[in-house]
């Protein structure tokens, strides 16, 4: 086997071991009581932001519809006045 290929395989295997160790360490950290509370707080904050964005999006769409309707009314009024007087 080509030595470069062999070296690449060993480096990849070492990388996989490092990833596994990192995952184990992260899981241990997540099980600590303080870390669990932090993650829960972060999750709640993210969910709250998502809810606010959804509300804003709904309000914006309603406002856009009202604006379009108002613009159409103004245009119709302007055309009727134009037709009547000019």
Short mmCIF file of N, CA and C in Angstrom, two decimals:
data_model
loop_
_atom_site.label_atom_id
_atom_site.label_comp_id
_atom_site.label_asym_id
_atom_site.label_seq_id
_atom_site.Cartn_x
_atom_site.Cartn_y
_atom_site.Cartn_z
N UNK A 1 0.85 -1.17 0.00
CA UNK A 1 0.00 0.00 0.00
C UNK A 1 0.89 1.24 0.00
N UNK A 2 0.42 2.25 -0.68
CA UNK A 2 1.17 3.50 -0.77
C UNK A 2 1.28 4.13 0.63
N UNK A 3 2.47 4.57 1.03
CA UNK A 3 2.62 5.12 2.40
C UNK A 3 1.75 6.35 2.66
N UNK A 4 1.49 7.16 1.63
CA UNK A 4 0.65 8.35 1.84
C UNK A 4 -0.80 7.94 2.14
N UNK A 5 -1.25 6.91 1.46
CA UNK A 5 -2.62 6.43 1.71
C UNK A 5 -2.72 5.86 3.12
N UNK A 6 -1.71 5.08 3.51
CA UNK A 6 -1.69 4.48 4.83
C UNK A 6 -1.68 5.56 5.91
N UNK A 7 -0.89 6.61 5.70
CA UNK A 7 -0.80 7.70 6.66
C UNK A 7 -2.15 8.43 6.75
N UNK A 8 -2.79 8.63 5.60
CA UNK A 8 -4.10 9.28 5.59
C UNK A 8 -5.14 8.50 6.37
N UNK A 9 -5.10 7.19 6.23
CA UNK A 9 -6.06 6.35 6.95
C UNK A 9 -5.82 6.44 8.45
N UNK A 10 -4.55 6.39 8.88
CA UNK A 10 -4.27 6.47 10.32
C UNK A 10 -4.67 7.83 10.88
N UNK A 11 -4.44 8.89 10.11
CA UNK A 11 -4.84 10.23 10.58
C UNK A 11 -6.36 10.30 10.72
N UNK A 12 -7.07 9.73 9.77
CA UNK A 12 -8.54 9.73 9.84
C UNK A 12 -9.02 8.95 11.05
N UNK A 13 -8.39 7.81 11.35
CA UNK A 13 -8.79 7.01 12.50
C UNK A 13 -8.54 7.77 13.80
N UNK A 14 -7.40 8.46 13.88
CA UNK A 14 -7.11 9.25 15.07
C UNK A 14 -8.14 10.38 15.22
N UNK A 15 -8.50 10.98 14.10
CA UNK A 15 -9.51 12.04 14.14
C UNK A 15 -10.85 11.53 14.65
N UNK A 16 -11.22 10.33 14.23
CA UNK A 16 -12.48 9.74 14.68
C UNK A 16 -12.43 9.48 16.19
N UNK A 17 -11.28 9.03 16.69
CA UNK A 17 -11.15 8.80 18.13
C UNK A 17 -11.31 10.11 18.90
N UNK A 18 -10.69 11.17 18.39
CA UNK A 18 -10.79 12.47 19.04
C UNK A 18 -12.24 12.94 19.07
N UNK A 19 -12.96 12.74 17.98
CA UNK A 19 -14.37 13.14 17.92
C UNK A 19 -15.18 12.37 18.95
N UNK A 20 -14.93 11.07 19.08
CA UNK A 20 -15.66 10.27 20.05
C UNK A 20 -15.40 10.74 21.47
N UNK A 21 -14.13 11.04 21.76
CA UNK A 21 -13.79 11.52 23.10
C UNK A 21 -14.47 12.87 23.36
N UNK A 22 -14.48 13.73 22.35
CA UNK A 22 -15.14 15.04 22.49
C UNK A 22 -16.62 14.89 22.75
N UNK A 23 -17.27 13.95 22.07
CA UNK A 23 -18.70 13.72 22.28
C UNK A 23 -18.97 13.24 23.70
N UNK A 24 -18.12 12.33 24.18
CA UNK A 24 -18.29 11.83 25.55
C UNK A 24 -18.15 12.97 26.55
N UNK A 25 -17.13 13.82 26.35
CA UNK A 25 -16.92 14.94 27.26
C UNK A 25 -18.11 15.90 27.23
N UNK A 26 -18.65 16.14 26.06
CA UNK A 26 -19.80 17.03 25.94
C UNK A 26 -21.02 16.44 26.65
N UNK A 27 -21.22 15.14 26.50
CA UNK A 27 -22.35 14.50 27.18
C UNK A 27 -22.20 14.58 28.70
N UNK A 28 -20.99 14.39 29.20
CA UNK A 28 -20.74 14.50 30.64
C UNK A 28 -21.04 15.93 31.10
N UNK A 29 -20.60 16.91 30.31
CA UNK A 29 -20.82 18.30 30.66
C UNK A 29 -22.31 18.62 30.68
N UNK A 30 -23.06 18.07 29.72
CA UNK A 30 -24.50 18.32 29.66
C UNK A 30 -25.23 17.74 30.87
N UNK A 31 -24.68 16.68 31.46
CA UNK A 31 -25.34 16.04 32.60
C UNK A 31 -25.14 16.79 33.91
N UNK A 32 -24.18 17.71 33.94
CA UNK A 32 -23.96 18.49 35.15
C UNK A 32 -25.17 19.39 35.41
N UNK A 33 -25.55 19.57 36.67
CA UNK A 33 -26.79 20.31 36.96
C UNK A 33 -26.78 21.76 36.45
N UNK A 34 -25.70 22.46 36.63
CA UNK A 34 -25.64 23.86 36.19
C UNK A 34 -25.73 23.96 34.68
N UNK A 35 -25.09 23.07 33.98
CA UNK A 35 -25.10 23.09 32.52
C UNK A 35 -26.50 22.77 31.99
N UNK A 36 -27.18 21.87 32.65
CA UNK A 36 -28.53 21.51 32.21
C UNK A 36 -29.45 22.73 32.30
N UNK A 37 -29.32 23.47 33.41
CA UNK A 37 -30.15 24.67 33.57
C UNK A 37 -29.82 25.71 32.52
N UNK A 38 -28.53 25.85 32.21
CA UNK A 38 -28.12 26.81 31.19
C UNK A 38 -28.73 26.45 29.84
N UNK A 39 -28.65 25.18 29.49
CA UNK A 39 -29.17 24.77 28.19
C UNK A 39 -30.68 24.95 28.13
N UNK A 40 -31.36 24.69 29.25
CA UNK A 40 -32.81 24.89 29.27
C UNK A 40 -33.16 26.37 29.11
N UNK A 41 -32.40 27.25 29.79
CA UNK A 41 -32.64 28.69 29.66
C UNK A 41 -32.40 29.15 28.23
N UNK A 42 -31.32 28.65 27.64
CA UNK A 42 -31.03 29.03 26.26
C UNK A 42 -32.13 28.56 25.32
N UNK A 43 -32.60 27.35 25.53
CA UNK A 43 -33.68 26.81 24.68
C UNK A 43 -34.95 27.64 24.83
N UNK A 44 -35.27 28.04 26.05
CA UNK A 44 -36.45 28.86 26.29
C UNK A 44 -36.32 30.22 25.61
N UNK A 45 -35.13 30.80 25.70
CA UNK A 45 -34.91 32.10 25.07
C UNK A 45 -35.04 32.00 23.56
N UNK A 46 -34.49 30.94 22.98
CA UNK A 46 -34.60 30.76 21.53
C UNK A 46 -36.05 30.58 21.12
N UNK A 47 -36.80 29.81 21.89
CA UNK A 47 -38.21 29.58 21.56
C UNK A 47 -38.99 30.89 21.66
N UNK A 48 -38.67 31.70 22.66
CA UNK A 48 -39.35 32.98 22.81
C UNK A 48 -39.07 33.89 21.61
N UNK A 49 -37.81 33.90 21.16
CA UNK A 49 -37.47 34.70 19.98
C UNK A 49 -38.23 34.21 18.75
N UNK A 50 -38.32 32.90 18.60
CA UNK A 50 -39.06 32.35 17.45
C UNK A 50 -40.52 32.78 17.50
N UNK A 51 -41.11 32.74 18.70
CA UNK A 51 -42.51 33.14 18.83
C UNK A 51 -42.70 34.62 18.49
N UNK A 52 -41.78 35.46 18.94
CA UNK A 52 -41.87 36.88 18.62
C UNK A 52 -41.76 37.12 17.12
N UNK A 53 -40.82 36.41 16.49
CA UNK A 53 -40.66 36.55 15.03
C UNK A 53 -41.93 36.13 14.31
N UNK A 54 -42.56 35.04 14.76
CA UNK A 54 -43.78 34.57 14.12
C UNK A 54 -44.90 35.61 14.27
N UNK A 55 -45.00 36.19 15.46
CA UNK A 55 -46.03 37.22 15.68
C UNK A 55 -45.78 38.42 14.79
N UNK A 56 -44.53 38.87 14.72
CA UNK A 56 -44.21 40.02 13.88
C UNK A 56 -44.52 39.74 12.42
N UNK A 57 -44.20 38.53 12.00
CA UNK A 57 -44.45 38.16 10.61
C UNK A 57 -45.95 38.22 10.30
N UNK A 58 -46.76 37.71 11.21
CA UNK A 58 -48.21 37.73 11.01
C UNK A 58 -48.72 39.17 10.97
N UNK A 59 -48.25 39.99 11.90
CA UNK A 59 -48.68 41.38 11.93
C UNK A 59 -48.26 42.12 10.66
N UNK A 60 -47.05 41.86 10.19
CA UNK A 60 -46.56 42.51 8.97
C UNK A 60 -47.42 42.12 7.77
N UNK A 61 -47.78 40.85 7.68
CA UNK A 61 -48.57 40.43 6.52
C UNK A 61 -49.94 41.11 6.54
N UNK A 62 -50.55 41.22 7.73
CA UNK A 62 -51.83 41.91 7.84
C UNK A 62 -51.67 43.38 7.45
N UNK A 63 -50.61 44.01 7.94
CA UNK A 63 -50.37 45.42 7.65
C UNK A 63 -50.14 45.63 6.15
N UNK A 64 -49.40 44.70 5.53
CA UNK A 64 -49.16 44.80 4.08
C UNK A 64 -50.46 44.72 3.30
N UNK A 65 -51.33 43.79 3.71
CA UNK A 65 -52.61 43.65 3.02
C UNK A 65 -53.44 44.93 3.14
N UNK A 66 -53.45 45.52 4.34
CA UNK A 66 -54.19 46.76 4.55
C UNK A 66 -53.62 47.88 3.68
N UNK A 67 -52.29 47.94 3.60
CA UNK A 67 -51.65 48.98 2.81
C UNK A 67 -51.99 48.83 1.33
N UNK A 68 -51.97 47.60 0.84
CA UNK A 68 -52.30 47.37 -0.56
C UNK A 68 -53.74 47.75 -0.83
N UNK A 69 -54.64 47.37 0.06
CA UNK A 69 -56.05 47.73 -0.11
C UNK A 69 -56.23 49.24 -0.13
N UNK A 70 -55.54 49.92 0.80
CA UNK A 70 -55.63 51.37 0.85
C UNK A 70 -55.10 52.01 -0.42
N UNK A 71 -54.01 51.47 -0.94
CA UNK A 71 -53.44 52.00 -2.18
C UNK A 71 -54.38 51.80 -3.35
N UNK A 72 -55.05 50.67 -3.39
CA UNK A 72 -56.01 50.42 -4.47
C UNK A 72 -57.17 51.40 -4.38
N UNK A 73 -57.63 51.65 -3.15
CA UNK A 73 -58.73 52.60 -2.98
C UNK A 73 -58.33 53.99 -3.45
N UNK A 74 -57.12 54.41 -3.06
CA UNK A 74 -56.65 55.74 -3.48
C UNK A 74 -56.57 55.83 -4.99
N UNK A 75 -56.08 54.77 -5.60
CA UNK A 75 -55.97 54.77 -7.06
C UNK A 75 -57.33 54.84 -7.72
N UNK A 76 -58.29 54.09 -7.21
CA UNK A 76 -59.64 54.13 -7.77
C UNK A 76 -60.25 55.51 -7.61
N UNK A 77 -60.05 56.11 -6.43
CA UNK A 77 -60.58 57.45 -6.18
C UNK A 77 -59.95 58.45 -7.13
N UNK A 78 -58.65 58.36 -7.29
CA UNK A 78 -57.95 59.29 -8.17
C UNK A 78 -58.44 59.14 -9.61
N UNK A 79 -58.61 57.92 -10.08
CA UNK A 79 -59.08 57.71 -11.45
C UNK A 79 -60.51 58.22 -11.63
N UNK A 80 -61.36 58.00 -10.63
CA UNK A 80 -62.75 58.46 -10.76
C UNK A 80 -62.79 59.98 -10.79
N UNK A 81 -61.98 60.63 -9.96
CA UNK A 81 -61.92 62.10 -9.99
C UNK A 81 -61.38 62.59 -11.33
N UNK A 82 -60.38 61.95 -11.81
CA UNK A 82 -59.77 62.34 -13.09
C UNK A 82 -60.82 62.21 -14.20
N UNK A 83 -61.52 61.10 -14.22
CA UNK A 83 -62.54 60.88 -15.25
C UNK A 83 -63.67 61.91 -15.15
N UNK A 84 -63.99 62.27 -13.94
CA UNK A 84 -65.12 63.18 -13.73
C UNK A 84 -64.78 64.61 -14.15
N UNK A 85 -63.58 65.07 -13.79
CA UNK A 85 -63.27 66.47 -14.01
C UNK A 85 -62.36 66.77 -15.18
N UNK A 86 -61.68 65.75 -15.73
CA UNK A 86 -60.75 66.05 -16.83
C UNK A 86 -61.12 65.33 -18.07
#
